[in-house]
Amino acid sequence: MKEEQVQESGVTEDNNMSGESAADQAEAVSDNHSEAAEEAVHAASGDSDEIKRLQEAADEYQGRLLRVQADYDNFRRRTLKEKEDLAQYATSKLVTELLPVLDNFERALATAPAGEESGAFSKGVNMIFRQLEGVLKSEGLTPMETVGQPFNPEFHQAIMQVESDEYEEGIVTEEVQKGYLLKNKVLRPAMVKVSM
């Protein structure tokens, strides 16, 4: 019986010991859990700061992207318009250089002598003039209508003012040199006399 008591006391002591070690282990686990919880809270607050910083960076990059995209769209539209303008007015230099030739044809036809021999010649020159005029018209060249119109510095170049009973003040009375438009753009302003 003593042996049994000794064994029981040994088991009790083992139980006590294992109870104490279980308590110690439970306390250690509890400490570990609270430390882990504190680390998790600390990490979460750190993660929150990190998330906030990353979100701000993402917003900044998004804004930059939108600005670059808008700049590119504007650039694309601008270059497309420049190409259209270039295509539309590509012939303007050539047409400008041909305007004095057109003027000289008009002067030649206005001073053509009358007579049978010169009639055929002036008729041929007139046909060449009409052909040149047709080609230039197909490119978009149109003469300005100036006489009787109010003076407009965008379309007219006044070379002199004259007194006129026929027109009010500021009206074009005479055209000295024709003005031309190339597709609604002034290619050469008309040289005019204006009433005063």
PDB file of C-alpha atoms in Angstrom:
ATOM      1  CA  MET A   1       0.000   0.000   0.000  1.00  0.00           C
ATOM      2  CA  LYS A   2       2.837   2.266   0.659  1.00  0.00           C
ATOM      3  CA  GLU A   3       3.992   1.548  -2.753  1.00  0.00           C
ATOM      4  CA  GLU A   4       0.635   2.485  -4.104  1.00  0.00           C
ATOM      5  CA  GLN A   5       0.667   5.674  -2.097  1.00  0.00           C
ATOM      6  CA  VAL A   6       4.139   6.411  -3.292  1.00  0.00           C
ATOM      7  CA  GLN A   7       3.048   5.739  -6.829  1.00  0.00           C
ATOM      8  CA  GLU A   8      -0.067   7.814  -6.349  1.00  0.00           C
ATOM      9  CA  SER A   9       1.937  10.605  -4.815  1.00  0.00           C
ATOM     10  CA  GLY A  10       4.334  10.271  -7.730  1.00  0.00           C
ATOM     11  CA  VAL A  11       1.441  10.476 -10.153  1.00  0.00           C
ATOM     12  CA  THR A  12       0.073  13.387  -8.176  1.00  0.00           C
ATOM     13  CA  GLU A  13       3.432  15.033  -8.219  1.00  0.00           C
ATOM     14  CA  ASP A  14       3.679  14.292 -11.931  1.00  0.00           C
ATOM     15  CA  ASN A  15       0.199  15.689 -12.355  1.00  0.00           C
ATOM     16  CA  ASN A  16       1.123  18.700 -10.283  1.00  0.00           C
ATOM     17  CA  MET A  17       4.304  19.098 -12.224  1.00  0.00           C
ATOM     18  CA  SER A  18       2.590  18.603 -15.504  1.00  0.00           C
ATOM     19  CA  GLY A  19      -0.173  20.961 -14.317  1.00  0.00           C
ATOM     20  CA  GLU A  20       2.425  23.566 -13.454  1.00  0.00           C
ATOM     21  CA  SER A  21       4.221  23.074 -16.731  1.00  0.00           C
ATOM     22  CA  ALA A  22       0.879  23.236 -18.590  1.00  0.00           C
ATOM     23  CA  ALA A  23       0.116  26.481 -16.801  1.00  0.00           C
ATOM     24  CA  ASP A  24       3.563  27.745 -17.690  1.00  0.00           C
ATOM     25  CA  GLN A  25       3.031  26.634 -21.249  1.00  0.00           C
ATOM     26  CA  ALA A  26      -0.408  28.221 -21.359  1.00  0.00           C
ATOM     27  CA  GLU A  27       1.052  31.432 -19.989  1.00  0.00           C
ATOM     28  CA  ALA A  28       3.861  31.291 -22.541  1.00  0.00           C
ATOM     29  CA  VAL A  29       1.385  30.656 -25.340  1.00  0.00           C
ATOM     30  CA  SER A  30      -0.756  33.477 -24.033  1.00  0.00           C
ATOM     31  CA  ASP A  31       2.283  35.773 -24.004  1.00  0.00           C
ATOM     32  CA  ASN A  32       3.169  34.621 -27.505  1.00  0.00           C
ATOM     33  CA  HIS A  33      -0.383  35.287 -28.692  1.00  0.00           C
ATOM     34  CA  SER A  34      -0.476  38.739 -27.177  1.00  0.00           C
ATOM     35  CA  GLU A  35       2.927  39.513 -28.679  1.00  0.00           C
ATOM     36  CA  ALA A  36       1.699  38.195 -32.034  1.00  0.00           C
ATOM     37  CA  ALA A  37      -1.473  40.244 -31.655  1.00  0.00           C
ATOM     38  CA  GLU A  38       0.577  43.339 -30.883  1.00  0.00           C
ATOM     39  CA  GLU A  39       2.819  42.615 -33.853  1.00  0.00           C
ATOM     40  CA  ALA A  40      -0.250  42.115 -36.049  1.00  0.00           C
ATOM     41  CA  VAL A  41      -1.754  45.417 -34.857  1.00  0.00           C
ATOM     42  CA  HIS A  42       1.589  47.151 -35.405  1.00  0.00           C
ATOM     43  CA  ALA A  43       1.958  45.495 -38.820  1.00  0.00           C
ATOM     44  CA  ALA A  44      -1.616  46.432 -39.700  1.00  0.00           C
ATOM     45  CA  SER A  45      -1.008  50.067 -38.828  1.00  0.00           C
ATOM     46  CA  GLY A  46       2.247  49.908 -40.807  1.00  0.00           C
ATOM     47  CA  ASP A  47       0.391  48.217 -43.640  1.00  0.00           C
ATOM     48  CA  SER A  48      -2.263  50.927 -43.418  1.00  0.00           C
ATOM     49  CA  ASP A  49       0.413  53.599 -43.818  1.00  0.00           C
ATOM     50  CA  GLU A  50       1.962  51.592 -46.634  1.00  0.00           C
ATOM     51  CA  ILE A  51      -1.435  51.151 -48.321  1.00  0.00           C
ATOM     52  CA  LYS A  52      -2.140  54.866 -47.991  1.00  0.00           C
ATOM     53  CA  ARG A  53       1.261  55.742 -49.491  1.00  0.00           C
ATOM     54  CA  LEU A  54       0.765  53.283 -52.344  1.00  0.00           C
ATOM     55  CA  GLN A  55      -2.753  54.614 -53.016  1.00  0.00           C
ATOM     56  CA  GLU A  56      -1.411  58.182 -53.236  1.00  0.00           C
ATOM     57  CA  ALA A  57       1.297  57.045 -55.648  1.00  0.00           C
ATOM     58  CA  ALA A  58      -1.285  55.187 -57.751  1.00  0.00           C
ATOM     59  CA  ASP A  59      -3.497  58.305 -57.860  1.00  0.00           C
ATOM     60  CA  GLU A  60      -0.528  60.437 -58.910  1.00  0.00           C
ATOM     61  CA  TYR A  61       0.392  58.010 -61.700  1.00  0.00           C
ATOM     62  CA  GLN A  62      -3.237  57.879 -62.815  1.00  0.00           C
ATOM     63  CA  GLY A  63      -3.311  61.686 -63.054  1.00  0.00           C
ATOM     64  CA  ARG A  64      -0.064  61.723 -65.021  1.00  0.00           C
ATOM     65  CA  LEU A  65      -1.412  59.086 -67.382  1.00  0.00           C
ATOM     66  CA  LEU A  66      -4.588  61.080 -68.012  1.00  0.00           C
ATOM     67  CA  ARG A  67      -2.582  64.262 -68.704  1.00  0.00           C
ATOM     68  CA  VAL A  68      -0.259  62.437 -71.114  1.00  0.00           C
ATOM     69  CA  GLN A  69      -3.241  60.893 -72.860  1.00  0.00           C
ATOM     70  CA  ALA A  70      -4.918  64.313 -73.207  1.00  0.00           C
ATOM     71  CA  ASP A  71      -1.674  65.835 -74.516  1.00  0.00           C
ATOM     72  CA  TYR A  72      -1.375  63.049 -77.068  1.00  0.00           C
ATOM     73  CA  ASP A  73      -4.989  63.507 -78.215  1.00  0.00           C
ATOM     74  CA  ASN A  74      -4.421  67.260 -78.612  1.00  0.00           C
ATOM     75  CA  PHE A  75      -1.183  66.628 -80.525  1.00  0.00           C
ATOM     76  CA  ARG A  76      -2.911  64.123 -82.804  1.00  0.00           C
ATOM     77  CA  ARG A  77      -5.788  66.539 -83.541  1.00  0.00           C
ATOM     78  CA  ARG A  78      -3.401  69.441 -84.144  1.00  0.00           C
ATOM     79  CA  THR A  79      -1.203  67.461 -86.570  1.00  0.00           C
ATOM     80  CA  LEU A  80      -4.274  66.171 -88.399  1.00  0.00           C
ATOM     81  CA  LYS A  81      -5.542  69.747 -88.824  1.00  0.00           C
ATOM     82  CA  GLU A  82      -2.097  70.906 -89.979  1.00  0.00           C
ATOM     83  CA  LYS A  83      -2.023  68.098 -92.559  1.00  0.00           C
ATOM     84  CA  GLU A  84      -5.490  69.059 -93.804  1.00  0.00           C
ATOM     85  CA  ASP A  85      -4.466  72.723 -94.051  1.00  0.00           C
ATOM     86  CA  LEU A  86      -1.262  71.784 -95.835  1.00  0.00           C
ATOM     87  CA  ALA A  87      -3.153  69.634 -98.323  1.00  0.00           C
ATOM     88  CA  GLN A  88      -5.779  72.324 -98.808  1.00  0.00           C
ATOM     89  CA  TYR A  89      -3.324  75.189 -99.308  1.00  0.00           C
ATOM     90  CA  ALA A  90      -0.373  73.301-100.824  1.00  0.00           C
ATOM     91  CA  THR A  91      -0.905  74.989-104.167  1.00  0.00           C
ATOM     92  CA  SER A  92      -1.052  78.509-102.730  1.00  0.00           C
ATOM     93  CA  LYS A  93       2.603  79.303-103.537  1.00  0.00           C
ATOM     94  CA  LEU A  94       2.209  78.267-107.169  1.00  0.00           C
ATOM     95  CA  VAL A  95      -1.101  80.078-107.538  1.00  0.00           C
ATOM     96  CA  THR A  96       0.406  83.224-105.975  1.00  0.00           C
ATOM     97  CA  GLU A  97       3.215  83.135-108.527  1.00  0.00           C
ATOM     98  CA  LEU A  98       0.696  82.727-111.365  1.00  0.00           C
ATOM     99  CA  LEU A  99      -1.408  85.746-110.350  1.00  0.00           C
ATOM    100  CA  PRO A 100       0.854  88.281-112.174  1.00  0.00           C
ATOM    101  CA  VAL A 101       0.579  86.128-115.304  1.00  0.00           C
ATOM    102  CA  LEU A 102      -3.208  86.242-114.953  1.00  0.00           C
ATOM    103  CA  ASP A 103      -3.055  90.039-114.510  1.00  0.00           C
ATOM    104  CA  ASN A 104      -0.888  90.394-117.629  1.00  0.00           C
ATOM    105  CA  PHE A 105      -3.318  88.278-119.657  1.00  0.00           C
ATOM    106  CA  GLU A 106      -6.176  90.565-118.580  1.00  0.00           C
ATOM    107  CA  ARG A 107      -4.179  93.672-119.525  1.00  0.00           C
ATOM    108  CA  ALA A 108      -3.253  92.173-122.912  1.00  0.00           C
ATOM    109  CA  LEU A 109      -6.887  91.352-123.650  1.00  0.00           C
ATOM    110  CA  ALA A 110      -8.032  94.807-122.558  1.00  0.00           C
ATOM    111  CA  THR A 111      -5.604  96.535-124.944  1.00  0.00           C
ATOM    112  CA  ALA A 112      -5.969  94.152-127.909  1.00  0.00           C
ATOM    113  CA  PRO A 113      -6.257  96.120-131.164  1.00  0.00           C
ATOM    114  CA  ALA A 114      -9.415  95.742-133.181  1.00  0.00           C
ATOM    115  CA  GLY A 115      -9.087  94.305-136.652  1.00  0.00           C
ATOM    116  CA  GLU A 116      -9.458  91.129-138.664  1.00  0.00           C
ATOM    117  CA  GLU A 117      -5.859  90.026-138.388  1.00  0.00           C
ATOM    118  CA  SER A 118      -5.570  90.695-134.691  1.00  0.00           C
ATOM    119  CA  GLY A 119      -9.055  89.290-133.991  1.00  0.00           C
ATOM    120  CA  ALA A 120      -7.912  85.683-134.414  1.00  0.00           C
ATOM    121  CA  PHE A 121      -4.837  86.331-132.285  1.00  0.00           C
ATOM    122  CA  SER A 122      -6.813  87.972-129.461  1.00  0.00           C
ATOM    123  CA  LYS A 123      -9.387  85.157-129.650  1.00  0.00           C
ATOM    124  CA  GLY A 124      -6.582  82.590-129.205  1.00  0.00           C
ATOM    125  CA  VAL A 125      -5.090  84.564-126.285  1.00  0.00           C
ATOM    126  CA  ASN A 126      -8.557  84.828-124.745  1.00  0.00           C
ATOM    127  CA  MET A 127      -8.960  81.030-124.986  1.00  0.00           C
ATOM    128  CA  ILE A 128      -5.583  80.502-123.270  1.00  0.00           C
ATOM    129  CA  PHE A 129      -6.606  82.999-120.595  1.00  0.00           C
ATOM    130  CA  ARG A 130      -9.922  81.205-119.972  1.00  0.00           C
ATOM    131  CA  GLN A 131      -8.105  77.866-119.778  1.00  0.00           C
ATOM    132  CA  LEU A 132      -5.637  79.213-117.199  1.00  0.00           C
ATOM    133  CA  GLU A 133      -8.497  80.817-115.303  1.00  0.00           C
ATOM    134  CA  GLY A 134     -10.378  77.480-115.289  1.00  0.00           C
ATOM    135  CA  VAL A 135      -7.358  75.578-113.953  1.00  0.00           C
ATOM    136  CA  LEU A 136      -6.860  78.114-111.158  1.00  0.00           C
ATOM    137  CA  LYS A 137     -10.589  78.068-110.367  1.00  0.00           C
ATOM    138  CA  SER A 138     -10.469  74.274-110.031  1.00  0.00           C
ATOM    139  CA  GLU A 139      -7.724  74.760-107.409  1.00  0.00           C
ATOM    140  CA  GLY A 140     -10.079  77.012-105.426  1.00  0.00           C
ATOM    141  CA  LEU A 141      -9.033  80.464-106.667  1.00  0.00           C
ATOM    142  CA  THR A 142     -11.871  82.996-106.805  1.00  0.00           C
ATOM    143  CA  PRO A 143     -11.675  86.723-107.568  1.00  0.00           C
ATOM    144  CA  MET A 144     -13.041  89.142-104.952  1.00  0.00           C
ATOM    145  CA  GLU A 145     -16.029  91.327-105.671  1.00  0.00           C
ATOM    146  CA  THR A 146     -14.912  94.746-104.439  1.00  0.00           C
ATOM    147  CA  VAL A 147     -16.588  97.700-106.199  1.00  0.00           C
ATOM    148  CA  GLY A 148     -19.600  98.926-104.231  1.00  0.00           C
ATOM    149  CA  GLN A 149     -18.586  96.920-101.129  1.00  0.00           C
ATOM    150  CA  PRO A 150     -17.706  98.522 -97.771  1.00  0.00           C
ATOM    151  CA  PHE A 151     -13.946  98.822 -97.249  1.00  0.00           C
ATOM    152  CA  ASN A 152     -12.599  95.874 -95.257  1.00  0.00           C
ATOM    153  CA  PRO A 153      -8.884  95.918 -94.356  1.00  0.00           C
ATOM    154  CA  GLU A 154      -8.836  92.112 -94.268  1.00  0.00           C
ATOM    155  CA  PHE A 155      -9.759  91.948 -97.969  1.00  0.00           C
ATOM    156  CA  HIS A 156      -8.805  95.342 -99.365  1.00  0.00           C
ATOM    157  CA  GLN A 157      -5.651  97.425 -99.538  1.00  0.00           C
ATOM    158  CA  ALA A 158      -6.592 101.095 -99.911  1.00  0.00           C
ATOM    159  CA  ILE A 159      -4.171 102.999-102.085  1.00  0.00           C
ATOM    160  CA  MET A 160      -6.120 106.242-102.226  1.00  0.00           C
ATOM    161  CA  GLN A 161      -9.265 108.027-101.097  1.00  0.00           C
ATOM    162  CA  VAL A 162     -11.459 109.778-103.642  1.00  0.00           C
ATOM    163  CA  GLU A 163     -14.527 111.995-103.472  1.00  0.00           C
ATOM    164  CA  SER A 164     -17.605 110.290-104.849  1.00  0.00           C
ATOM    165  CA  ASP A 165     -21.176 111.392-105.442  1.00  0.00           C
ATOM    166  CA  GLU A 166     -22.180 107.842-106.314  1.00  0.00           C
ATOM    167  CA  TYR A 167     -21.005 106.072-103.116  1.00  0.00           C
ATOM    168  CA  GLU A 168     -21.184 106.824 -99.406  1.00  0.00           C
ATOM    169  CA  GLU A 169     -18.065 107.252 -97.298  1.00  0.00           C
ATOM    170  CA  GLY A 170     -15.955 104.079 -96.803  1.00  0.00           C
ATOM    171  CA  ILE A 171     -17.190 102.286 -99.936  1.00  0.00           C
ATOM    172  CA  VAL A 172     -14.840 100.882-102.581  1.00  0.00           C
ATOM    173  CA  THR A 173     -15.250 102.962-105.732  1.00  0.00           C
ATOM    174  CA  GLU A 174     -12.631 101.451-108.028  1.00  0.00           C
ATOM    175  CA  GLU A 175     -10.492  98.325-108.182  1.00  0.00           C
ATOM    176  CA  VAL A 176      -6.902  98.988-109.257  1.00  0.00           C
ATOM    177  CA  GLN A 177      -5.694  95.376-108.901  1.00  0.00           C
ATOM    178  CA  LYS A 178      -7.912  92.336-108.403  1.00  0.00           C
ATOM    179  CA  GLY A 179      -7.870  90.526-105.103  1.00  0.00           C
ATOM    180  CA  TYR A 180      -8.170  86.751-104.885  1.00  0.00           C
ATOM    181  CA  LEU A 181      -9.325  84.173-102.357  1.00  0.00           C
ATOM    182  CA  LEU A 182      -7.951  80.652-102.254  1.00  0.00           C
ATOM    183  CA  LYS A 183     -10.558  78.425-100.611  1.00  0.00           C
ATOM    184  CA  ASN A 184     -11.914  81.222 -98.384  1.00  0.00           C
ATOM    185  CA  LYS A 185      -8.424  82.426 -97.417  1.00  0.00           C
ATOM    186  CA  VAL A 186      -7.162  85.771 -98.702  1.00  0.00           C
ATOM    187  CA  LEU A 187      -4.376  85.020-101.153  1.00  0.00           C
ATOM    188  CA  ARG A 188      -3.916  88.592-102.347  1.00  0.00           C
ATOM    189  CA  PRO A 189      -5.878  91.606-101.084  1.00  0.00           C
ATOM    190  CA  ALA A 190      -7.470  93.839-103.697  1.00  0.00           C
ATOM    191  CA  MET A 191      -5.852  97.247-104.292  1.00  0.00           C
ATOM    192  CA  VAL A 192      -8.745  99.701-104.242  1.00  0.00           C
ATOM    193  CA  LYS A 193      -9.783 103.344-104.138  1.00  0.00           C
ATOM    194  CA  VAL A 194     -12.169 104.218-101.314  1.00  0.00           C
ATOM    195  CA  SER A 195     -14.732 107.023-101.158  1.00  0.00           C
ATOM    196  CA  MET A 196     -14.367 109.688 -98.507  1.00  0.00           C
TER     197      MET A 196
END
